[in-house]
Amino acid sequence: MLQNAYVASNIHPRPQAEPPPFWLRPRAPQLACLAPADRMKVRGTIYAQEDPATFVYQVVVGMVRTVYVNRDGWRVVRDFHVPGDVFGFENAGIHTCSAEALGDVHVFRSERNSVEASAATDQSVAHSLWGWLLAAGNRAECLSLLGRASALEKLAYFLSDVADRMGATRRLELPMSRFDIGDYLGLSSETVSRTFTVLRGRGLIATEGRFVLLLNREALRQLGRELAVSAFNQKENGNAPNGDELRGVLPLQSRGMAART
Amino acid sequence: MLQNAYVASNIHPRPQAEPPPFWLRPRAPQLACLAPADRMKVRGTIYAQEDPATFVYQVVVGMVRTVYVNRDGWRVVRDFHVPGDVFGFENAGIHTCSAEALGDVHVFRSERNSVEASAATDQSVAHSLWGWLLAAGNRAECLSLLGRASALEKLAYFLSDVADRMGATRRLELPMSRFDIGDYLGLSSETVSRTFTVLRGRGLIATEGRFVLLLNREALRQLGRELAVSAFNQKENGNAPNGDELRGVLPLQSRGMAART
DNA sequence: CGCCGAATTGAAGCCAATCAAAGGGAGTGG
DNA sequence: CCACTCCCTTTGATTGGCTTCAATTCGGCG
C-alpha cells in the first residue's frame, strides 16, 4: 500500500520546544534518516527562484515561506513550511519559487541527487518520497479550492491549518506579515486585516502582537472545513452524489455558511 | 535525474485521429507498458467519489472529468483528462473524487496494486510514477493560482491549456458544459458564457457548437500566461526578484492586463 | 523624540454572483 | 413533419464582496 508507507519510518527522538514534536506526527520522517544531511541555521533567502535545484530541505525549527514571482512581477506565496515539512523538490532542474526563512530557521539539507539515489536502492526512502509528493499534491489541491472561498473562510482555514500543522492548540505564532498571508490566500493585506478584525469581533480569536489566541477552535475549523479535501478528514463519509446531479445548481459564494454579515 | 525520466519510455504506435498522438508527447508513457492493463470503452461514471481506489486509468480516446462534491453539496470539477493522462491515483484507499466520461471514452485500466508492485521492482516504472505525481502536483499548483485571476484570464488559460494538452492548433472540441467549465475555474456558468462572448467579440475565438476555433492563439496564451508556473515554460528565464521587494505592492486583480473593458 | 514600515480603519469603485428571462438544439411523441 | 419538452446557453439587471485609494494609528529602533 502506498498511503501509509511513510508513517512507519525511522524515528530519531530529539529535544525540541513545540508540542507535539514533528516526528510524532505522521507524514514526517526525518530527511536526515533517508540521506546524508547537514543541519544548518539559515536567515533570509535560502534559495532564489530559478536557482538550480541542487538541494532538498526539511524544516527543523522555525518557518519558511516559498514565494513565486511571475514575469509581470505578480507575487504569490506558495506555502508556509513548518517543522517537519520538506521543501525544494522540483520536477525540473531549477527551483520554481524562492524559499525565504521567516526569522531564524534551522533546516536539514540534503543533496537532491543523493536522495534520489537513495530512493532508487532503498524502497522505504522511495515510499517516503511518494508520500511527500502525494501530500504536496493534495495540499496544492486544497489551495486550489481556496480560490472559491470567501475571505472569512480563507482566513479561518489558514489559521486552522497552520495551527494543526504547528501542533498548536491555543496560542499560535504567525511570523509572517499580513501581506504574506494575503499573497498566500489571494487577498489584499487590507482584507486580511479586516477579516482578522471580524474574527476578533466574533470572539473566535484574540491577537497579541504576532501571536494569535485561538479562542474557539471548533468554530474556526467549521468556517474553513469545506476547503479540506475528504482524503484528509476521512472520519465521516457521507453519501456521495453524482457530479451531474449537482451541476452548477449551488451558489459559489454562499454555500451554507454559518453566518455572513 | 528525475524530471525527464519518463520521456524515454516504451513507445507503442497505434492508429488514432488527433494530431499529434499522445504517445509522441512527453509525460505520457502508456500505462499498458508499465503493468497489465485492459483497454475498455466506458460511458458515464467510471468510479464514484469514495469508492475503493482499486484501479488506475489512462485516457486513450475522449475526455474524462473528475468531480469532487463536498459534504455541503458544493461541486468542484478537479480536472479534465485528455488522451495520455493518468487518473485514479490516490494517497488514500478511496477515491477523493468521482470520474465521469464525457461521451464515449476509451481507457486503459490497471490494478493499482500491480502498478505499485511493478514500480517496486522496475525503476523505469517508478520514474514514470514520479513523473505523474509531480505533474499532477504542478497542475494543482497552477490551478491554485487560477483563484487570483479574472474571469477573462481564467477562460483564456483554460482554452490555451486544453488546446495544448489536446494537441489542437486551431479547432478545439469542448465536450463539457459551461457548468463544468465554471465549476472547474471557480466561476458561474453565466460568467463563463459572458466571457466566451467577450473573447468572441475581441476576435480571439469563434464558436461552432461544441467546437471552438482559436483565431488568435498567441493573444489567448498571453491573457492566460501569467497563470502558468515557470517550470512549465522554461524557454525564457527572466530575472527573478526577491519576494520581499514586491510584497503586496502589486494589485491582485489588475496586474498588467492587456485590456479590461 | 522622531522616523519608517506595518497594521488598521474608512470610503468609493469594480467585478463577478445572483436572480430573472429569453433564445437555441436535440430528442420524443403525436 | 410538426409540436412539445427539457436542458443548455445566452443576455439583462441588480446586489454584494473585495480591491483600491487614502488617512490614521501602532510598534520597533536609531
Coordinates of C-alpha atoms (C1' of nucleotides) in Angstrom, one line a residue:
Chain A
M1 CA 0.0 0.0 0.0
L2 CA 1.2 3.5 -0.8
Q3 CA -0.7 5.6 1.5
N4 CA 0.8 4.9 4.9
A5 CA 4.2 3.6 3.9
Y6 CA 6.0 6.6 5.2
V7 CA 4.4 6.5 8.7
A8 CA 6.5 3.6 9.9
S9 CA 9.8 5.2 9.1
N10 CA 12.8 5.8 11.1
I11 CA 12.3 7.6 14.4
H12 CA 15.0 9.7 16.0
P13 CA 13.8 11.5 19.1
R14 CA 15.4 14.9 19.5
P15 CA 14.7 17.6 22.0
Q16 CA 12.5 20.5 20.8
A17 CA 10.1 23.1 22.0
E18 CA 6.7 22.8 20.2
P19 CA 4.2 20.2 21.3
P20 CA 3.9 17.7 19.7
P21 CA 7.3 17.3 18.1
F22 CA 7.1 16.8 14.4
W23 CA 8.5 13.3 14.4
L24 CA 5.5 12.1 16.4
R25 CA 3.2 13.4 13.6
P26 CA 2.6 11.2 10.5
R27 CA 4.0 12.2 7.1
A28 CA 7.2 13.5 8.7
P29 CA 10.1 11.1 8.5
Q30 CA 13.4 12.9 9.1
L31 CA 15.3 13.7 6.0
A32 CA 18.5 13.0 7.8
C33 CA 17.5 9.4 8.1
L34 CA 16.9 9.0 4.4
A35 CA 20.1 10.5 3.0
P36 CA 23.2 12.3 4.2
A37 CA 22.1 15.7 5.5
D38 CA 23.6 18.8 7.1
R39 CA 21.8 20.6 9.9
M40 CA 22.2 24.3 9.4
K41 CA 20.9 27.6 10.6
V42 CA 19.6 30.0 7.9
R43 CA 18.3 33.5 7.7
G44 CA 16.7 35.3 4.8
T45 CA 16.7 33.7 1.3
I46 CA 17.5 30.0 1.3
Y47 CA 17.4 29.7 -2.4
A48 CA 16.1 32.0 -5.2
Q49 CA 13.6 31.4 -7.9
E50 CA 15.3 29.8 -10.9
D51 CA 18.3 28.7 -8.9
P52 CA 19.5 25.2 -9.8
A53 CA 17.6 22.7 -7.7
T54 CA 20.6 21.1 -6.1
F55 CA 19.4 20.6 -2.5
V56 CA 16.3 19.4 -0.7
Y57 CA 15.4 20.8 2.7
Q58 CA 13.4 19.9 5.7
V59 CA 12.4 22.5 8.3
V60 CA 13.6 21.6 11.9
V61 CA 12.8 24.9 13.8
G62 CA 11.0 28.0 12.5
M63 CA 9.0 28.7 9.4
V64 CA 9.9 29.1 5.8
R65 CA 7.8 30.7 3.0
T66 CA 8.1 29.8 -0.6
V67 CA 7.4 32.7 -3.0
Y68 CA 6.7 32.6 -6.7
V69 CA 7.0 35.8 -8.7
N70 CA 6.0 35.7 -12.3
R71 CA 7.4 37.7 -15.1
D72 CA 4.9 40.5 -14.6
G73 CA 6.0 40.9 -11.0
W74 CA 3.0 39.2 -9.5
R75 CA 3.8 37.8 -6.1
V76 CA 2.3 34.6 -4.8
V77 CA 3.2 32.9 -1.5
R78 CA 3.0 29.2 -2.4
D79 CA 3.3 27.8 1.1
F80 CA 4.4 28.3 4.6
H81 CA 6.5 25.3 5.8
V82 CA 6.6 24.3 9.4
P83 CA 8.9 21.9 11.2
G84 CA 8.8 18.5 9.5
D85 CA 7.9 19.8 6.1
V86 CA 10.1 19.0 3.2
F87 CA 10.6 21.7 0.5
G88 CA 12.8 22.2 -2.5
F89 CA 11.6 19.2 -4.5
E90 CA 11.1 20.2 -8.2
N91 CA 10.3 18.2 -11.3
A92 CA 12.6 20.4 -13.2
G93 CA 16.3 21.3 -12.8
I94 CA 15.6 24.7 -11.3
H95 CA 13.5 26.0 -8.4
T96 CA 10.1 27.3 -9.5
C97 CA 9.9 29.5 -6.4
S98 CA 12.3 31.1 -3.9
A99 CA 12.4 29.9 -0.3
E100 CA 12.8 32.5 2.5
A101 CA 13.3 32.0 6.2
L102 CA 10.9 33.9 8.5
G103 CA 13.3 34.8 11.2
D104 CA 15.9 32.3 12.4
V105 CA 15.3 28.8 10.9
H106 CA 17.0 25.5 11.3
V107 CA 16.9 23.1 8.4
F108 CA 18.2 19.8 7.3
R109 CA 19.8 20.0 3.8
S110 CA 20.4 17.0 1.6
E111 CA 21.7 16.8 -2.0
R112 CA 18.8 16.0 -4.2
N113 CA 21.0 13.6 -6.2
S114 CA 21.8 11.6 -3.1
V115 CA 18.1 11.5 -2.0
E116 CA 17.2 10.2 -5.4
A117 CA 20.0 7.7 -5.5
S118 CA 18.9 6.6 -2.0
A119 CA 15.3 6.2 -3.2
A120 CA 16.5 4.1 -6.1
T121 CA 18.0 1.5 -3.8
D122 CA 16.0 1.8 -0.6
Q123 CA 12.4 1.2 -1.0
S124 CA 11.4 2.8 2.3
V125 CA 13.0 6.0 1.0
A126 CA 11.1 5.8 -2.2
H127 CA 7.9 5.4 -0.2
S128 CA 8.7 8.5 1.8
L129 CA 9.3 10.3 -1.4
W130 CA 6.0 9.2 -2.7
G131 CA 4.3 10.3 0.5
W132 CA 5.8 13.7 0.2
L133 CA 4.9 14.1 -3.4
L134 CA 1.3 13.0 -2.9
A135 CA 1.0 15.2 0.2
A136 CA 2.3 18.2 -1.7
G137 CA -0.2 17.4 -4.5
N138 CA -3.0 17.2 -2.0
R139 CA -2.0 20.4 -0.3
A140 CA -2.0 22.1 -3.7
E141 CA -5.4 20.7 -4.4
C142 CA -6.7 22.2 -1.2
L143 CA -5.2 25.5 -2.1
S144 CA -6.9 25.4 -5.4
L145 CA -10.2 25.1 -3.6
L146 CA -9.3 28.1 -1.6
G147 CA -9.9 30.2 -4.7
R148 CA -13.7 29.7 -4.4
A149 CA -13.9 30.7 -0.7
S150 CA -14.8 34.0 1.0
A151 CA -12.2 36.0 2.8
L152 CA -13.6 34.8 6.1
E153 CA -13.4 31.1 5.1
K154 CA -9.9 31.5 3.7
L155 CA -8.6 33.1 6.9
A156 CA -10.4 30.6 9.1
Y157 CA -8.9 27.7 7.1
F158 CA -5.5 29.3 7.2
L159 CA -5.5 29.6 10.9
S160 CA -6.9 26.1 11.5
D161 CA -4.4 24.7 9.0
V162 CA -1.3 26.4 10.4
A163 CA -2.4 25.5 14.0
D164 CA -2.8 21.9 13.0
R165 CA 0.5 21.7 11.3
M166 CA 2.3 23.5 14.0
G167 CA 0.7 21.3 16.6
A168 CA -0.6 24.5 18.4
T169 CA -3.7 24.1 20.4
R170 CA -4.4 27.6 21.7
R171 CA -1.5 30.0 21.2
L172 CA -0.2 30.3 17.7
E173 CA 2.8 32.4 16.4
L174 CA 2.4 33.9 13.0
P175 CA 5.9 35.1 11.9
M176 CA 4.7 36.3 8.5
S177 CA 3.2 39.7 7.6
R178 CA -0.4 40.4 6.6
F179 CA 1.0 40.9 3.1
D180 CA 2.3 37.4 3.1
I181 CA -1.0 36.0 4.3
G182 CA -2.8 38.0 1.6
D183 CA -0.4 36.8 -1.1
Y184 CA -0.9 33.2 0.2
L185 CA -4.7 33.3 0.3
G186 CA -5.3 35.5 -2.7
L187 CA -6.5 38.5 -0.7
S188 CA -5.2 42.1 -0.2
S189 CA -3.5 42.8 3.0
E190 CA -6.3 45.2 4.0
T191 CA -8.9 42.5 3.6
V192 CA -6.7 40.2 5.7
S193 CA -6.6 42.8 8.4
R194 CA -10.3 43.5 8.2
T195 CA -11.0 39.7 8.4
F196 CA -8.8 39.4 11.5
T197 CA -11.0 42.2 13.0
V198 CA -14.2 40.2 12.1
L199 CA -12.9 37.1 13.7
R200 CA -11.8 39.1 16.7
G201 CA -15.2 40.7 16.9
R202 CA -16.9 37.3 16.8
G203 CA -14.8 36.1 19.7
L204 CA -13.1 33.4 17.7
I205 CA -9.6 34.7 18.2
A206 CA -7.6 37.3 20.0
T207 CA -4.3 38.8 18.9
E208 CA -1.2 39.6 20.9
G209 CA 1.4 41.1 18.6
R210 CA 2.4 38.3 16.3
F211 CA 0.6 35.7 18.4
V212 CA -2.9 34.6 17.8
L213 CA -5.1 33.1 20.6
L214 CA -7.5 30.5 19.2
L215 CA -10.5 31.1 21.5
N216 CA -12.9 28.9 19.6
R217 CA -11.0 26.3 17.6
E218 CA -14.1 24.3 16.6
A219 CA -15.9 27.3 15.1
L220 CA -12.8 28.2 13.2
R221 CA -12.5 24.7 11.8
Q222 CA -16.2 24.8 10.8
L223 CA -15.7 28.0 9.0
G224 CA -12.8 26.6 7.0
R225 CA -13.8 23.0 6.9
E226 CA -15.3 22.9 3.5
L227 CA -12.0 23.6 2.0
A228 CA -10.4 20.4 3.2
V229 CA -10.4 17.5 0.7
S230 CA -12.1 14.5 2.0
A231 CA -8.9 12.4 1.9
F232 CA -7.6 14.5 4.8
N233 CA -10.5 14.0 7.1
Q234 CA -12.0 10.6 6.5
K235 CA -13.7 10.3 9.8
E236 CA -17.2 10.7 8.4
N237 CA -18.1 9.5 5.0
G238 CA -21.4 11.0 3.9
N239 CA -23.2 9.9 0.8
A240 CA -21.5 10.9 -2.4
P241 CA -24.0 12.2 -5.0
N242 CA -23.2 12.0 -8.7
G243 CA -21.5 15.1 -10.0
D244 CA -24.1 15.7 -12.7
E245 CA -27.0 16.0 -10.2
L246 CA -25.4 19.0 -8.6
R247 CA -24.0 20.6 -11.7
G248 CA -24.0 24.3 -11.1
V249 CA -27.1 24.4 -9.0
L250 CA -25.3 25.5 -5.9
P251 CA -24.1 29.1 -5.5
L252 CA -20.4 29.5 -5.3
Q253 CA -20.2 32.3 -2.8
S254 CA -22.9 31.3 -0.3
R255 CA -22.7 27.5 0.2
G256 CA -24.4 27.1 3.5
M257 CA -22.1 29.4 5.5
A258 CA -22.8 29.6 9.2
A259 CA -23.2 33.4 9.2
R260 CA -22.3 36.1 6.7
T261 CA -22.6 39.7 7.9
Chain B
M1 CA 17.7 13.0 -13.0
L2 CA 14.0 12.9 -12.1
Q3 CA 12.5 15.3 -14.5
N4 CA 12.8 13.6 -17.8
A5 CA 13.0 10.0 -16.8
Y6 CA 9.5 9.3 -18.1
V7 CA 10.1 10.7 -21.6
A8 CA 12.2 7.9 -22.9
S9 CA 9.7 5.2 -22.1
N10 CA 8.3 2.4 -24.2
I11 CA 6.6 3.5 -27.4
H12 CA 3.7 1.6 -29.0
P13 CA 2.5 3.4 -32.2
R14 CA -1.2 2.9 -32.6
P15 CA -3.6 4.4 -35.1
Q16 CA -5.6 7.5 -33.8
A17 CA -7.3 10.6 -35.0
E18 CA -6.0 13.7 -33.2
P19 CA -2.6 15.1 -34.1
P20 CA -0.2 14.7 -32.5
P21 CA -0.9 11.3 -30.9
F22 CA -0.4 11.3 -27.2
W23 CA 2.5 8.9 -27.3
L24 CA 4.5 11.4 -29.2
R25 CA 4.1 13.9 -26.4
P26 CA 6.3 13.9 -23.3
R27 CA 4.9 12.8 -19.9
A28 CA 2.8 10.1 -21.5
P29 CA 4.2 6.7 -21.4
Q30 CA 1.5 4.1 -21.9
L31 CA 0.1 2.6 -18.8
A32 CA -0.2 -0.7 -20.7
C33 CA 3.5 -0.8 -21.0
L34 CA 4.1 -0.5 -17.2
A35 CA 1.6 -3.0 -15.9
P36 CA -1.1 -5.4 -17.1
A37 CA -3.9 -3.3 -18.4
D38 CA -7.3 -3.7 -20.0
R39 CA -8.4 -1.5 -22.8
M40 CA -12.1 -0.7 -22.4
K41 CA -14.8 1.6 -23.6
V42 CA -16.7 3.5 -20.9
R43 CA -19.7 5.8 -20.7
G44 CA -20.9 7.8 -17.7
T45 CA -19.4 7.3 -14.3
I46 CA -16.1 5.4 -14.3
Y47 CA -15.9 5.4 -10.5
A48 CA -17.7 7.3 -7.8
Q49 CA -16.3 9.5 -5.0
E50 CA -15.3 7.4 -2.0
D51 CA -15.2 4.2 -4.0
P52 CA -12.3 2.0 -3.1
A53 CA -9.3 3.1 -5.2
T54 CA -8.7 -0.3 -6.8
F55 CA -7.8 0.7 -10.4
V56 CA -5.7 3.3 -12.1
Y57 CA -6.7 4.6 -15.5
Q58 CA -5.2 6.3 -18.6
V59 CA -7.3 8.0 -21.2
V60 CA -6.9 6.7 -24.7
V61 CA -9.7 8.4 -26.6
G62 CA -12.1 11.1 -25.4
M63 CA -12.2 13.2 -22.2
V64 CA -12.8 12.4 -18.6
R65 CA -13.8 14.9 -15.8
T66 CA -13.1 14.3 -12.2
V67 CA -15.6 15.8 -9.8
Y68 CA -15.4 16.4 -6.1
V69 CA -18.5 17.1 -4.1
N70 CA -18.1 18.1 -0.5
R71 CA -20.4 17.4 2.4
D72 CA -22.3 20.6 1.8
G73 CA -23.1 19.7 -1.8
W74 CA -20.5 22.0 -3.2
R75 CA -19.4 20.8 -6.6
V76 CA -15.8 21.2 -8.0
V77 CA -14.5 19.9 -11.2
R78 CA -11.0 18.9 -10.3
D79 CA -9.7 18.3 -13.8
F80 CA -10.4 17.3 -17.4
H81 CA -8.3 14.5 -18.5
V82 CA -7.3 14.2 -22.2
P83 CA -5.7 11.2 -24.0
G84 CA -2.4 10.2 -22.3
D85 CA -3.5 11.5 -18.9
V86 CA -3.4 9.1 -16.0
F87 CA -6.1 9.4 -13.3
G88 CA -7.3 7.5 -10.3
F89 CA -4.1 7.6 -8.2
E90 CA -4.9 8.4 -4.6
N91 CA -2.8 8.6 -1.5
A92 CA -5.7 7.0 0.4
G93 CA -7.6 3.8 -0.1
I94 CA -10.6 5.5 -1.6
H95 CA -11.1 7.9 -4.4
T96 CA -11.4 11.5 -3.3
C97 CA -13.4 12.4 -6.4
S98 CA -15.6 10.7 -9.0
A99 CA -14.5 10.2 -12.6
E100 CA -17.1 10.6 -15.3
A101 CA -16.7 10.1 -19.1
L102 CA -17.7 13.0 -21.3
G103 CA -19.3 11.0 -24.1
D104 CA -17.7 7.8 -25.3
V105 CA -14.2 7.3 -23.8
H106 CA -11.6 4.6 -24.2
V107 CA -9.3 3.9 -21.3
F108 CA -6.5 1.6 -20.2
R109 CA -7.3 0.2 -16.7
S110 CA -4.7 -1.4 -14.5
E111 CA -4.9 -2.6 -11.0
R112 CA -3.3 -0.2 -8.7
N113 CA -1.6 -3.0 -6.7
S114 CA 0.1 -4.3 -9.8
V115 CA 1.3 -0.9 -10.9
E116 CA 2.8 -0.3 -7.4
A117 CA 4.3 -3.8 -7.4
S118 CA 5.8 -3.1 -10.8
A119 CA 7.1 0.2 -9.6
A120 CA 8.8 -1.5 -6.7
T121 CA 10.8 -3.8 -8.9
D122 CA 11.2 -1.8 -12.2
Q123 CA 12.9 1.5 -11.7
S124 CA 11.6 3.0 -15.0
V125 CA 8.0 2.3 -13.8
A126 CA 8.8 4.1 -10.6
H127 CA 10.2 7.1 -12.6
S128 CA 7.0 7.2 -14.6
L129 CA 5.0 7.2 -11.4
W130 CA 7.1 10.1 -10.0
G131 CA 6.7 12.0 -13.2
W132 CA 2.9 11.6 -13.0
L133 CA 2.8 12.6 -9.4
L134 CA 5.0 15.6 -9.9
A135 CA 3.0 16.6 -12.9
A136 CA -0.3 16.3 -11.0
G137 CA 1.2 18.4 -8.2
N138 CA 2.3 21.1 -10.6
R139 CA -1.0 21.1 -12.3
A140 CA -2.7 21.5 -9.0
E141 CA -0.3 24.4 -8.2
C142 CA -1.3 26.1 -11.4
L143 CA -5.0 25.7 -10.6
S144 CA -4.4 27.2 -7.2
L145 CA -3.0 30.3 -9.0
L146 CA -6.2 30.4 -11.0
G147 CA -8.0 31.6 -7.9
R148 CA -6.4 35.0 -8.3
A149 CA -7.2 35.6 -11.9
S150 CA -10.1 37.4 -13.5
A151 CA -12.7 35.5 -15.5
L152 CA -11.1 36.5 -18.8
E153 CA -7.7 35.3 -17.7
K154 CA -9.2 32.1 -16.3
L155 CA -11.0 31.2 -19.5
A156 CA -8.1 32.2 -21.7
Y157 CA -5.8 30.0 -19.7
F158 CA -8.4 27.2 -19.8
L159 CA -8.6 27.3 -23.6
S160 CA -4.9 27.5 -24.1
D161 CA -4.2 24.7 -21.6
V162 CA -6.8 22.4 -23.1
A163 CA -5.6 23.1 -26.6
D164 CA -2.0 22.4 -25.6
R165 CA -2.9 19.2 -23.9
M166 CA -5.2 18.0 -26.7
G167 CA -2.5 18.9 -29.3
A168 CA -5.1 21.1 -31.0
T169 CA -3.8 24.0 -33.0
R170 CA -6.9 25.7 -34.4
R171 CA -10.1 23.7 -33.9
L172 CA -10.8 22.5 -30.4
E173 CA -13.6 20.3 -29.2
L174 CA -15.1 21.1 -25.7
P175 CA -17.3 18.1 -24.8
M176 CA -18.1 19.6 -21.4
S177 CA -20.8 22.1 -20.5
R178 CA -20.5 25.7 -19.3
F179 CA -21.4 24.5 -15.9
D180 CA -18.4 22.1 -15.9
I181 CA -16.1 24.8 -17.0
G182 CA -17.5 27.1 -14.4
D183 CA -17.1 24.5 -11.6
Y184 CA -13.5 23.9 -12.9
L185 CA -12.5 27.6 -13.0
G186 CA -14.5 28.8 -10.0
L187 CA -16.9 30.8 -12.0
S188 CA -20.7 30.7 -12.5
S189 CA -21.9 29.2 -15.8
E190 CA -23.3 32.6 -16.7
T191 CA -19.9 34.3 -16.3
V192 CA -18.3 31.6 -18.4
S193 CA -20.9 32.2 -21.1
R194 CA -20.4 36.0 -20.9
T195 CA -16.6 35.6 -21.1
F196 CA -16.9 33.4 -24.2
T197 CA -18.9 36.3 -25.7
V198 CA -16.1 38.7 -24.7
L199 CA -13.4 36.6 -26.3
R200 CA -15.6 36.2 -29.4
G201 CA -16.2 40.0 -29.5
R202 CA -12.4 40.5 -29.4
G203 CA -11.9 38.2 -32.3
L204 CA -9.8 35.7 -30.3
I205 CA -12.1 32.8 -30.8
A206 CA -15.2 31.7 -32.7
T207 CA -17.6 29.0 -31.6
E208 CA -19.3 26.4 -33.7
G209 CA -21.5 24.3 -31.5
R210 CA -19.2 22.5 -29.1
F211 CA -16.2 23.4 -31.1
V212 CA -14.0 26.4 -30.5
L213 CA -11.9 28.0 -33.3
L214 CA -8.7 29.5 -31.9
L215 CA -8.4 32.6 -34.1
N216 CA -5.6 34.2 -32.1
R217 CA -3.7 31.6 -30.2
E218 CA -0.9 33.9 -29.1
A219 CA -3.2 36.5 -27.6
L220 CA -5.0 33.8 -25.7
R221 CA -1.8 32.5 -24.4
Q222 CA -0.8 36.0 -23.3
L223 CA -4.0 36.6 -21.5
G224 CA -3.6 33.4 -19.5
R225 CA 0.2 33.1 -19.5
E226 CA 0.7 34.5 -16.0
L227 CA -1.0 31.5 -14.5
A228 CA 1.5 29.0 -15.8
V229 CA 4.2 28.1 -13.4
S230 CA 7.7 28.8 -14.8
A231 CA 8.6 25.2 -14.6
F232 CA 6.3 24.5 -17.5
N233 CA 7.5 27.1 -19.9
Q234 CA 11.2 27.4 -19.3
K235 CA 12.0 28.9 -22.7
E236 CA 12.7 32.3 -21.3
N237 CA 14.1 32.8 -17.8
G238 CA 13.7 36.4 -16.8
N239 CA 15.2 38.0 -13.7
A240 CA 13.8 36.8 -10.5
P241 CA 13.4 39.5 -7.9
N242 CA 13.3 38.7 -4.2
G243 CA 9.9 38.1 -2.9
D244 CA 10.1 40.8 -0.2
E245 CA 10.8 43.6 -2.7
L246 CA 7.4 43.1 -4.3
R247 CA 5.4 42.2 -1.2
G248 CA 1.9 43.3 -1.7
V249 CA 2.8 46.3 -3.8
L250 CA 1.1 44.9 -6.9
P251 CA -2.7 44.8 -7.3
L252 CA -4.1 41.3 -7.5
Q253 CA -6.8 41.9 -10.0
S254 CA -5.1 44.2 -12.5
R255 CA -1.6 43.0 -12.9
G256 CA -0.8 44.4 -16.3
M257 CA -3.7 43.0 -18.2
A258 CA -3.9 43.9 -21.9
A259 CA -7.3 45.5 -21.7
R260 CA -10.1 45.4 -19.3
T261 CA -13.4 46.6 -20.5
Chain C
dC1 C1' 11.9 62.0 20.4
dG2 C1' 11.2 61.2 15.6
dC3 C1' 11.4 58.2 11.7
dC4 C1' 9.7 54.4 9.0
dG5 C1' 7.2 50.4 7.9
dA6 C1' 3.4 47.6 9.2
dA7 C1' -1.3 47.3 10.6
dT8 C1' -5.8 49.2 10.9
dT9 C1' -9.9 51.7 9.5
dG10 C1' -12.7 54.4 6.2
dA11 C1' -14.9 55.5 1.6
dA12 C1' -15.7 54.6 -3.2
dG13 C1' -15.5 51.7 -7.4
dC14 C1' -15.5 47.4 -9.9
dC15 C1' -16.0 42.6 -11.0
dA16 C1' -18.5 38.5 -10.6
dA17 C1' -22.6 36.2 -8.4
dT18 C1' -27.3 36.1 -8.3
dC19 C1' -32.0 36.4 -9.9
dA20 C1' -34.6 36.5 -14.0
dA21 C1' -36.0 35.7 -18.6
dA22 C1' -35.5 34.8 -23.4
dG23 C1' -33.2 32.2 -27.2
dG24 C1' -31.4 27.6 -29.3
dG25 C1' -30.9 22.5 -30.2
dA26 C1' -31.7 17.7 -29.5
dG27 C1' -34.8 14.3 -28.6
dT28 C1' -39.5 12.5 -28.2
dG29 C1' -44.2 11.7 -29.4
dG30 C1' -48.3 12.9 -31.9
Chain D
dC1 C1' -43.5 16.8 -40.4
dC2 C1' -44.5 19.4 -36.6
dA3 C1' -45.3 20.5 -31.8
dC4 C1' -43.6 19.9 -27.5
dT5 C1' -40.5 19.4 -23.7
dC6 C1' -36.2 19.7 -21.5
dC7 C1' -31.9 21.4 -20.8
dC8 C1' -28.2 24.2 -22.1
dT9 C1' -26.8 28.7 -23.4
dT10 C1' -27.0 33.5 -23.7
dT11 C1' -28.2 38.1 -22.2
dG12 C1' -30.0 41.7 -18.9
dA13 C1' -30.5 44.0 -14.2
dT14 C1' -29.3 44.0 -9.6
dT15 C1' -26.6 43.1 -5.4
dG16 C1' -22.6 42.1 -2.6
dG17 C1' -17.8 41.4 -1.5
dC18 C1' -13.2 42.6 -2.3
dT19 C1' -10.0 45.7 -4.1
dT20 C1' -8.3 50.1 -4.3
dC21 C1' -7.1 54.6 -2.7
dA22 C1' -6.5 57.2 1.3
dA23 C1' -5.8 58.5 6.1
dT24 C1' -4.6 57.3 10.7
dT25 C1' -2.7 54.5 14.4
dC26 C1' 0.6 51.3 16.2
dG27 C1' 5.3 49.4 17.2
dG28 C1' 10.2 49.0 16.7
dC29 C1' 14.6 51.3 16.5
dG30 C1' 18.2 54.6 15.8

